[in-house]
XYZ file of C-alpha atoms in Angstrom:
538
model
C 52.782 129.214 101.378
C 56.274 130.572 101.087
C 57.929 129.788 97.650
C 61.776 129.752 97.515
C 63.563 132.182 95.265
C 66.752 131.429 93.799
C 67.775 134.987 92.772
C 66.078 137.214 95.220
C 68.861 139.764 95.629
C 68.822 142.283 92.532
C 67.716 139.286 90.354
C 71.336 138.073 90.321
C 72.406 134.622 91.187
C 76.026 135.815 92.154
C 74.814 138.401 94.526
C 72.006 136.109 95.982
C 74.724 133.502 96.563
C 76.998 135.864 98.328
C 74.228 137.014 100.603
C 73.168 133.397 101.123
C 76.693 132.440 102.321
C 76.825 135.024 105.120
C 75.673 132.613 107.846
C 78.260 129.972 106.733
C 81.034 132.623 106.510
C 80.024 134.084 109.916
C 80.380 130.616 111.565
C 83.723 129.803 109.964
C 85.266 133.139 110.594
C 84.260 133.173 114.195
C 85.469 129.549 114.670
C 88.533 129.791 112.590
C 89.737 133.437 112.915
C 88.180 134.755 116.125
C 88.644 131.273 117.837
C 85.203 131.836 119.476
C 83.645 128.892 121.345
C 81.519 126.581 119.045
C 78.280 127.133 120.792
C 78.502 130.985 120.494
C 79.447 131.029 116.955
C 76.564 128.580 116.203
C 74.135 130.995 117.934
C 75.378 134.060 116.092
C 75.474 132.247 112.842
C 71.915 131.192 113.294
C 70.803 134.814 114.076
C 72.416 135.838 110.663
C 70.637 133.061 108.897
C 67.285 134.094 110.308
C 67.931 137.736 109.224
C 69.104 136.868 105.710
C 66.220 134.345 105.335
C 63.649 137.015 106.359
C 65.110 140.219 104.882
C 66.997 138.989 101.805
C 64.904 135.826 100.875
C 61.578 137.072 101.879
C 60.697 134.179 104.141
C 58.071 135.266 106.799
C 59.588 135.759 110.217
C 57.152 133.144 111.769
C 58.120 130.563 109.162
C 61.788 131.352 109.586
C 61.633 130.779 113.307
C 59.602 127.726 112.985
C 62.269 126.166 110.591
C 64.834 126.972 113.129
C 62.719 125.246 115.933
C 62.385 122.064 113.708
C 66.297 122.067 113.470
C 66.573 122.343 117.273
C 64.232 119.428 117.884
C 66.058 117.266 115.334
C 69.389 118.252 117.038
C 67.996 117.075 120.490
C 66.049 114.103 119.159
C 67.422 111.980 117.783
C 70.976 113.263 117.489
C 72.081 114.292 120.908
C 69.592 111.648 122.409
C 72.101 109.051 121.071
C 75.170 110.880 122.227
C 74.024 111.484 125.895
C 72.832 107.842 126.333
C 75.958 106.430 124.804
C 78.266 108.482 127.048
C 76.165 107.582 129.958
C 77.004 103.992 129.506
C 80.536 104.776 129.342
C 80.479 106.860 132.576
C 78.669 103.829 134.286
C 81.855 101.484 133.322
C 84.220 104.266 134.825
C 82.192 104.494 137.864
C 82.268 100.647 138.689
C 85.955 100.657 137.547
C 84.982 98.047 134.850
C 86.713 100.328 132.258
C 89.973 99.763 134.067
C 89.390 96.188 133.780
C 88.687 96.514 129.971
C 92.027 98.510 129.501
C 93.986 95.864 131.411
C 92.301 93.203 129.138
C 93.422 95.003 125.979
C 96.962 95.158 127.405
C 96.982 91.384 127.765
C 95.986 90.834 124.015
C 99.508 91.399 122.851
C 102.663 93.127 124.237
C 103.559 94.377 120.954
C 102.941 98.081 121.090
C 102.255 98.169 117.299
C 99.426 95.622 117.757
C 98.245 97.448 120.786
C 97.943 100.644 118.596
C 95.651 98.761 116.259
C 93.625 97.007 118.911
C 92.971 100.224 121.034
C 93.237 103.228 118.670
C 91.936 101.708 115.477
C 89.319 98.889 116.642
C 88.282 100.072 120.062
C 88.267 103.669 118.985
C 85.951 102.692 116.150
C 83.678 101.152 118.748
C 83.680 104.191 120.755
C 83.042 106.431 117.782
C 80.223 104.006 117.060
C 78.628 104.461 120.429
C 79.465 108.008 121.193
C 81.703 110.070 118.891
C 82.079 113.900 119.470
C 85.825 113.257 120.705
C 85.326 110.487 123.016
C 87.613 107.932 121.086
C 90.494 110.339 120.962
C 90.356 111.116 124.572
C 89.748 107.515 125.846
C 92.343 105.687 123.488
C 94.929 108.313 124.162
C 94.629 107.695 127.803
C 94.775 103.919 127.398
C 97.719 104.006 125.103
C 99.801 106.298 127.611
C 98.999 103.800 130.416
C 100.586 101.053 128.225
C 103.699 103.013 128.077
C 103.328 105.142 124.840
C 104.875 108.459 124.607
C 102.116 111.013 125.188
C 102.581 112.843 121.799
C 102.770 109.646 119.923
C 99.650 108.239 121.753
C 97.767 111.388 120.811
C 98.877 111.351 117.107
C 98.033 107.653 116.736
C 94.618 108.174 118.296
C 93.857 111.355 116.064
C 94.901 109.485 112.810
C 93.013 106.357 113.761
C 89.733 108.315 114.300
C 88.978 108.620 110.624
C 87.499 105.580 108.843
C 84.651 105.189 111.493
C 83.589 108.826 111.792
C 80.979 108.857 109.127
C 78.956 106.245 110.885
C 79.789 107.348 114.317
C 77.346 107.877 117.231
C 74.915 105.169 115.936
C 75.163 106.697 112.250
C 74.355 110.327 113.377
C 76.382 111.978 110.672
C 74.680 109.964 107.818
C 71.173 110.343 109.565
C 71.622 113.938 109.615
C 72.954 114.158 106.030
C 69.779 112.271 104.877
C 67.532 114.636 106.881
C 68.873 117.790 105.635
C 69.203 116.775 101.938
C 65.747 114.946 101.700
C 67.665 111.827 100.253
C 66.763 108.332 101.561
C 69.084 107.334 104.566
C 69.853 103.920 102.847
C 70.874 105.534 99.672
C 73.312 107.888 101.401
C 74.776 105.200 103.712
C 75.233 102.991 100.871
C 77.475 105.363 98.926
C 79.372 106.401 101.986
C 79.897 102.602 102.727
C 81.587 102.390 99.274
C 83.966 105.309 100.067
C 85.185 105.272 103.611
C 86.100 101.518 103.647
C 88.898 102.478 101.378
C 90.302 104.557 104.119
C 90.129 101.477 106.405
C 92.392 99.619 104.040
C 95.492 102.106 104.679
C 94.822 103.639 107.928
C 96.087 100.565 110.067
C 99.334 100.506 107.915
C 99.799 104.298 108.646
C 99.461 103.462 112.387
C 101.980 100.877 112.583
C 104.298 103.350 110.673
C 103.552 106.091 113.090
C 104.351 103.759 116.100
C 107.510 102.219 114.889
C 108.568 103.708 111.432
C 109.725 101.548 108.618
C 110.537 98.631 110.866
C 106.851 98.575 112.163
C 105.669 98.522 108.515
C 108.086 96.010 107.588
C 107.325 93.470 110.484
C 103.562 93.890 111.185
C 102.142 94.897 107.686
C 100.210 91.636 107.536
C 98.212 91.893 110.734
C 97.510 95.607 109.887
C 96.419 94.793 106.326
C 94.293 91.911 107.678
C 92.637 94.246 110.249
C 91.949 97.000 107.448
C 90.610 94.550 105.160
C 88.264 93.064 107.622
C 87.102 96.425 108.942
C 86.421 97.642 105.403
C 84.445 94.368 104.374
C 82.427 94.587 107.619
C 81.694 98.366 107.362
C 80.798 98.060 103.571
C 78.487 94.929 104.224
C 76.655 96.591 107.183
C 76.091 99.957 105.672
C 74.951 98.524 102.357
C 72.850 95.480 103.394
C 72.069 95.632 107.187
C 72.183 98.929 109.039
C 73.972 102.160 108.912
C 73.694 102.465 112.663
C 75.526 99.077 113.124
C 78.309 99.745 110.514
C 81.015 100.902 112.882
C 80.169 98.316 115.642
C 80.352 95.538 113.023
C 83.479 96.893 111.413
C 85.249 97.317 114.868
C 84.454 93.753 116.184
C 85.223 92.096 112.839
C 88.518 94.056 112.454
C 89.583 93.236 116.158
C 88.705 89.393 115.664
C 90.554 89.113 112.433
C 93.586 91.036 113.825
C 93.901 88.716 116.940
C 93.319 85.655 114.693
C 96.654 86.495 112.741
C 99.250 84.095 114.137
C 101.936 86.802 114.334
C 99.766 89.427 116.149
C 100.114 87.774 119.623
C 103.708 86.843 119.336
C 105.794 88.856 122.046
C 107.620 91.830 120.707
C 111.225 91.976 120.501
C 112.863 93.916 123.410
C 114.542 96.609 121.154
C 110.956 97.240 119.587
C 109.466 97.790 123.132
C 112.387 99.806 124.340
C 112.173 102.055 121.248
C 108.427 102.591 121.168
C 107.369 102.550 124.878
C 109.225 105.431 126.040
C 106.536 106.515 128.504
C 105.770 105.349 132.045
C 103.760 102.190 132.076
C 100.807 102.075 134.515
C 101.511 99.874 137.522
C 98.019 98.159 137.547
C 98.456 96.611 134.092
C 99.910 93.306 135.727
C 96.906 93.116 138.099
C 94.839 89.935 137.391
C 91.077 90.365 137.059
C 88.414 87.707 137.814
C 87.139 86.320 134.536
C 83.530 87.175 135.750
C 84.469 90.762 136.100
C 86.330 90.885 132.770
C 83.153 89.517 131.171
C 80.952 92.140 132.928
C 83.532 94.914 131.470
C 82.657 93.689 128.001
C 78.940 93.390 128.606
C 77.768 96.936 127.953
C 79.111 96.737 124.435
C 77.770 93.380 123.818
C 74.321 94.549 125.105
C 74.286 97.388 122.668
C 75.208 95.030 119.882
C 72.493 92.687 120.922
C 69.759 95.325 121.322
C 70.482 96.866 117.895
C 70.549 93.588 116.258
C 67.330 92.579 117.593
C 65.806 95.928 116.587
C 66.670 94.974 112.962
C 64.377 91.907 112.882
C 61.473 92.710 110.757
C 58.721 91.876 113.335
C 60.523 93.869 116.131
C 61.331 96.643 113.720
C 57.687 96.847 112.637
C 56.691 96.902 116.333
C 59.011 99.750 117.133
C 57.911 101.660 114.112
C 54.192 101.746 115.477
C 55.568 104.380 118.112
C 56.652 106.710 115.366
C 54.730 109.933 115.160
C 54.302 111.842 111.877
C 52.598 115.413 111.828
C 52.528 118.677 109.879
C 55.198 120.987 111.436
C 53.334 124.022 112.910
C 53.660 127.457 111.157
C 55.438 125.963 108.280
C 54.339 125.821 104.631
C 57.173 125.982 102.280
C 57.549 125.207 98.540
C 60.548 124.818 96.447
C 61.461 126.979 93.371
C 59.281 124.409 91.338
C 56.258 125.261 93.499
C 56.201 121.664 95.040
C 56.007 121.515 98.805
C 59.226 120.489 100.439
C 59.465 117.353 102.756
C 60.064 119.366 105.905
C 56.531 120.489 106.102
C 55.968 117.080 107.586
C 57.989 116.067 110.543
C 58.710 112.343 111.562
C 59.524 111.600 115.257
C 60.676 107.947 115.841
C 60.192 107.479 119.510
C 61.281 103.799 119.997
C 62.951 102.848 116.756
C 65.633 105.684 117.146
C 69.214 104.806 118.080
C 69.132 106.853 121.330
C 66.297 104.938 122.850
C 67.922 101.647 121.930
C 71.097 102.831 123.609
C 69.115 103.902 126.584
C 67.565 100.243 126.907
C 70.871 98.712 126.660
C 72.133 101.265 129.296
C 69.394 100.200 131.748
C 70.282 96.508 131.348
C 73.991 97.520 131.568
C 73.286 99.273 135.099
C 71.782 95.948 136.211
C 74.651 93.812 134.929
C 77.265 96.314 136.487
C 75.406 96.489 139.876
C 74.855 100.198 139.572
C 71.979 101.464 141.895
C 69.119 103.403 140.501
C 70.153 106.757 142.129
C 73.647 106.333 140.953
C 72.507 105.736 137.383
C 70.271 108.652 137.429
C 72.873 110.854 138.795
C 75.377 109.653 136.120
C 72.896 110.355 133.310
C 72.338 114.091 134.654
C 76.161 114.549 135.008
C 76.570 113.270 131.300
C 73.912 115.943 130.240
C 75.657 118.720 132.268
C 78.999 117.474 130.690
C 77.582 117.828 127.110
C 75.629 121.056 127.700
C 77.893 123.116 125.321
C 77.954 120.302 122.777
C 74.098 120.218 122.958
C 73.872 123.905 122.449
C 76.489 123.746 119.382
C 74.594 120.801 117.667
C 71.124 122.396 118.039
C 72.085 125.917 116.948
C 74.034 124.524 113.962
C 71.109 122.385 112.790
C 68.768 125.118 113.377
C 71.004 127.386 111.016
C 71.040 124.450 108.496
C 67.314 124.235 108.486
C 66.765 127.877 108.148
C 69.253 128.036 105.291
C 67.745 124.967 103.589
C 64.070 126.061 104.012
C 64.555 129.677 103.066
C 66.274 128.787 99.790
C 69.832 130.102 100.816
C 71.381 126.542 100.286
C 69.715 126.121 96.883
C 70.969 129.440 95.863
C 74.565 128.602 96.922
C 74.385 125.293 95.309
C 73.256 126.694 91.977
C 76.165 129.093 92.111
C 78.834 126.265 92.967
C 77.509 124.092 90.287
C 79.520 126.424 87.841
C 82.406 124.312 88.690
C 80.996 121.479 86.539
C 82.773 118.179 86.397
C 85.461 119.531 88.823
C 82.750 119.731 91.481
C 83.336 115.976 92.228
C 86.912 116.689 92.993
C 86.182 119.611 95.222
C 83.190 118.161 97.081
C 85.026 116.208 99.632
C 87.383 119.424 100.320
C 83.948 121.243 101.428
C 83.304 118.405 103.877
C 86.934 118.344 105.161
C 86.913 122.062 105.554
C 83.576 121.997 107.446
C 84.776 119.334 109.877
C 88.369 120.946 110.368
C 86.504 124.109 111.542
C 83.587 122.673 113.528
C 85.134 119.364 114.719
C 81.928 117.403 113.752
C 80.924 115.413 110.717
C 77.351 115.906 111.636
C 77.872 119.598 111.807
C 79.568 119.645 108.504
C 76.793 117.525 106.841
C 74.146 119.895 108.208
C 75.880 123.013 107.004
C 76.870 121.721 103.609
C 74.683 118.659 102.678
C 71.940 120.448 101.052
C 74.343 122.630 99.251
C 76.237 119.564 97.702
C 72.940 118.040 96.655
C 71.715 121.258 94.970
C 74.933 121.739 93.241
C 75.005 118.139 92.084
C 71.589 118.396 90.421
C 72.421 121.619 88.719
C 75.737 120.074 87.322
C 74.038 116.692 86.400
C 76.131 114.719 88.914
C 74.722 112.207 91.258
C 73.202 113.869 94.394
C 73.876 110.776 96.528
C 77.574 110.733 95.396
C 78.353 114.349 96.466
C 76.240 114.065 99.668
C 78.212 111.041 100.557
C 81.552 112.817 99.379
C 80.855 115.576 101.951
C 80.705 113.159 104.712
C 83.672 110.932 103.547
C 85.919 113.843 103.207
C 84.810 115.322 106.239
C 86.195 112.481 108.288
C 89.697 113.451 107.172
C 89.185 116.923 108.811
C 88.589 115.527 112.192
C 92.139 115.004 113.095
C 93.138 118.500 112.541
C 90.056 120.149 114.054
C 90.959 122.482 117.134
C 88.292 120.674 119.007
C 89.896 117.262 118.707
C 93.413 118.596 119.068
C 92.323 120.169 122.293
C 90.872 117.100 123.602
C 93.876 114.863 122.737
C 96.267 117.287 124.414
C 94.108 117.517 127.654
C 93.802 113.726 127.777
C 97.568 113.107 127.794
C 98.713 116.130 129.704
C 100.078 118.139 126.704
C 97.917 121.377 127.315
C 99.078 124.088 125.092
C 100.888 121.768 122.553
C 98.207 121.637 120.041
C 100.476 123.103 117.441
C 102.778 120.351 117.830
C 100.236 117.633 117.096
C 98.697 119.726 114.299
C 102.136 119.677 112.361
C 102.227 115.951 112.815
C 98.868 114.971 111.714
C 98.202 117.729 108.855
C 100.243 115.862 106.250
C 98.320 112.620 106.798
C 94.983 114.556 106.724
C 95.885 116.316 103.523
C 97.374 113.154 101.817
C 94.417 111.093 102.541
C 91.925 113.976 101.466
C 93.668 113.994 98.066
C 93.016 110.124 97.906
C 89.298 110.650 98.688
C 88.986 113.540 96.119
C 90.473 111.356 93.335
C 88.312 108.391 94.387
C 85.008 110.584 94.266
C 86.137 112.136 90.909
C 86.696 108.716 89.606
C 83.279 107.449 90.972
C 81.627 110.317 88.918
C 82.940 108.858 85.803
C 83.091 105.507 84.152
C 86.501 104.697 85.718
C 85.022 103.939 89.158
C 81.364 104.520 88.373
C 80.711 100.892 88.531
C 81.277 101.013 92.401
C 78.163 102.916 92.837
C 74.684 101.258 93.403
């Protein structure tokens, strides 16, 4: 058995923490300063973590490699298994041109560009984040807004800022699932606290969006629909994450938010000519006036309805129990690790949910989607293979980062850093979201930031007497605000709307909103750690 040591370097906590931080520093420097591709930075960081775990922390080479292998498997299944199948469903809708029908349907909801921004960037973007994440919402929503006549820069900025509130529960809850896995905290506990933080962002983001689209006039004239949309989104996200399913939190929020927005009497009122002339400065897509048969419109919405239906059925207790029977639990080979207290760690045993995991449920919905959309078997298989090829670097990045996280967690590196960081005391609650924000700003992924810093947050919380669930959730909630300034997302947005090379322009426009909302989240988390807002926590 390998027993983790907190002060293996010269019996000094400070020196041990500096050495333990080398893998993280390596990844962040390679990404932020050297501008290396994420998958290469992840692999180099993993190599550094293995060397530090072996040479400095004394973890046997076999166990160190085994820990990394467990991270790789978790990255592949269930994490990328969800993303691949979700993007496969989207690719099939593009292949059959039902995505174009969906875009035209959104354009007919309202001709007010401020409402269109809420419907597409906030609500539909949240649905895309729920299903796929990893940059898809920004790319797709930016293109849709440009087709409606939005200026490309404005379309990209609106899509980037909108992609905040749903990120923590994106890709069928992948970030919070990862956070629970790497911290050892129950998923329901983590999701519950995140669900009491990110909904606060949903209250203000729609108001920010109408301001971005049309300035003070937009805020003055459309604050009511924006506020109704935000409140409905926030309530649904809170309710789903706390009482139903973290995987369905964003789906429920997106659908309820959109329904509430459309139900507001003024939302579908035609916009004034001066408003449209001032906002829609781009070229409007010529196919927007094309009428689509009702049957085809229903088929365009079918994939998303099917995913909601499949996941809802999977939450019914008898069905949930049936799916759980396929779960395999086994001792992970060549791994026998105990914490500093001598107690075996949970990672010695691995749980593999074959049917109950989100990716398998999305795959089932995708198979039904293929039938509904009339996609031939051969075409569906080719689209799935093309999706894997498209995501090959993302797969390599996620697996390498999770392998790094597992090596750091199991060798004791994360616990050592956490004990050192705990010296911040009560101020740790304020700084906790900043760590998540920084991780996402650099990596472009809330999942990666949770994998890198989740265990560190929990370790620091326990040492400083704060709630582990609160700081773990703060890592994810703060992280969502780094998404809009991450080089990965900025590049995706520029490429989608034809602004290649103008990432700096977008960064200057979204950075103030990212920092402003981060400050709000820091204050919220700090207040939740005290009696002021402590009543918000379960």
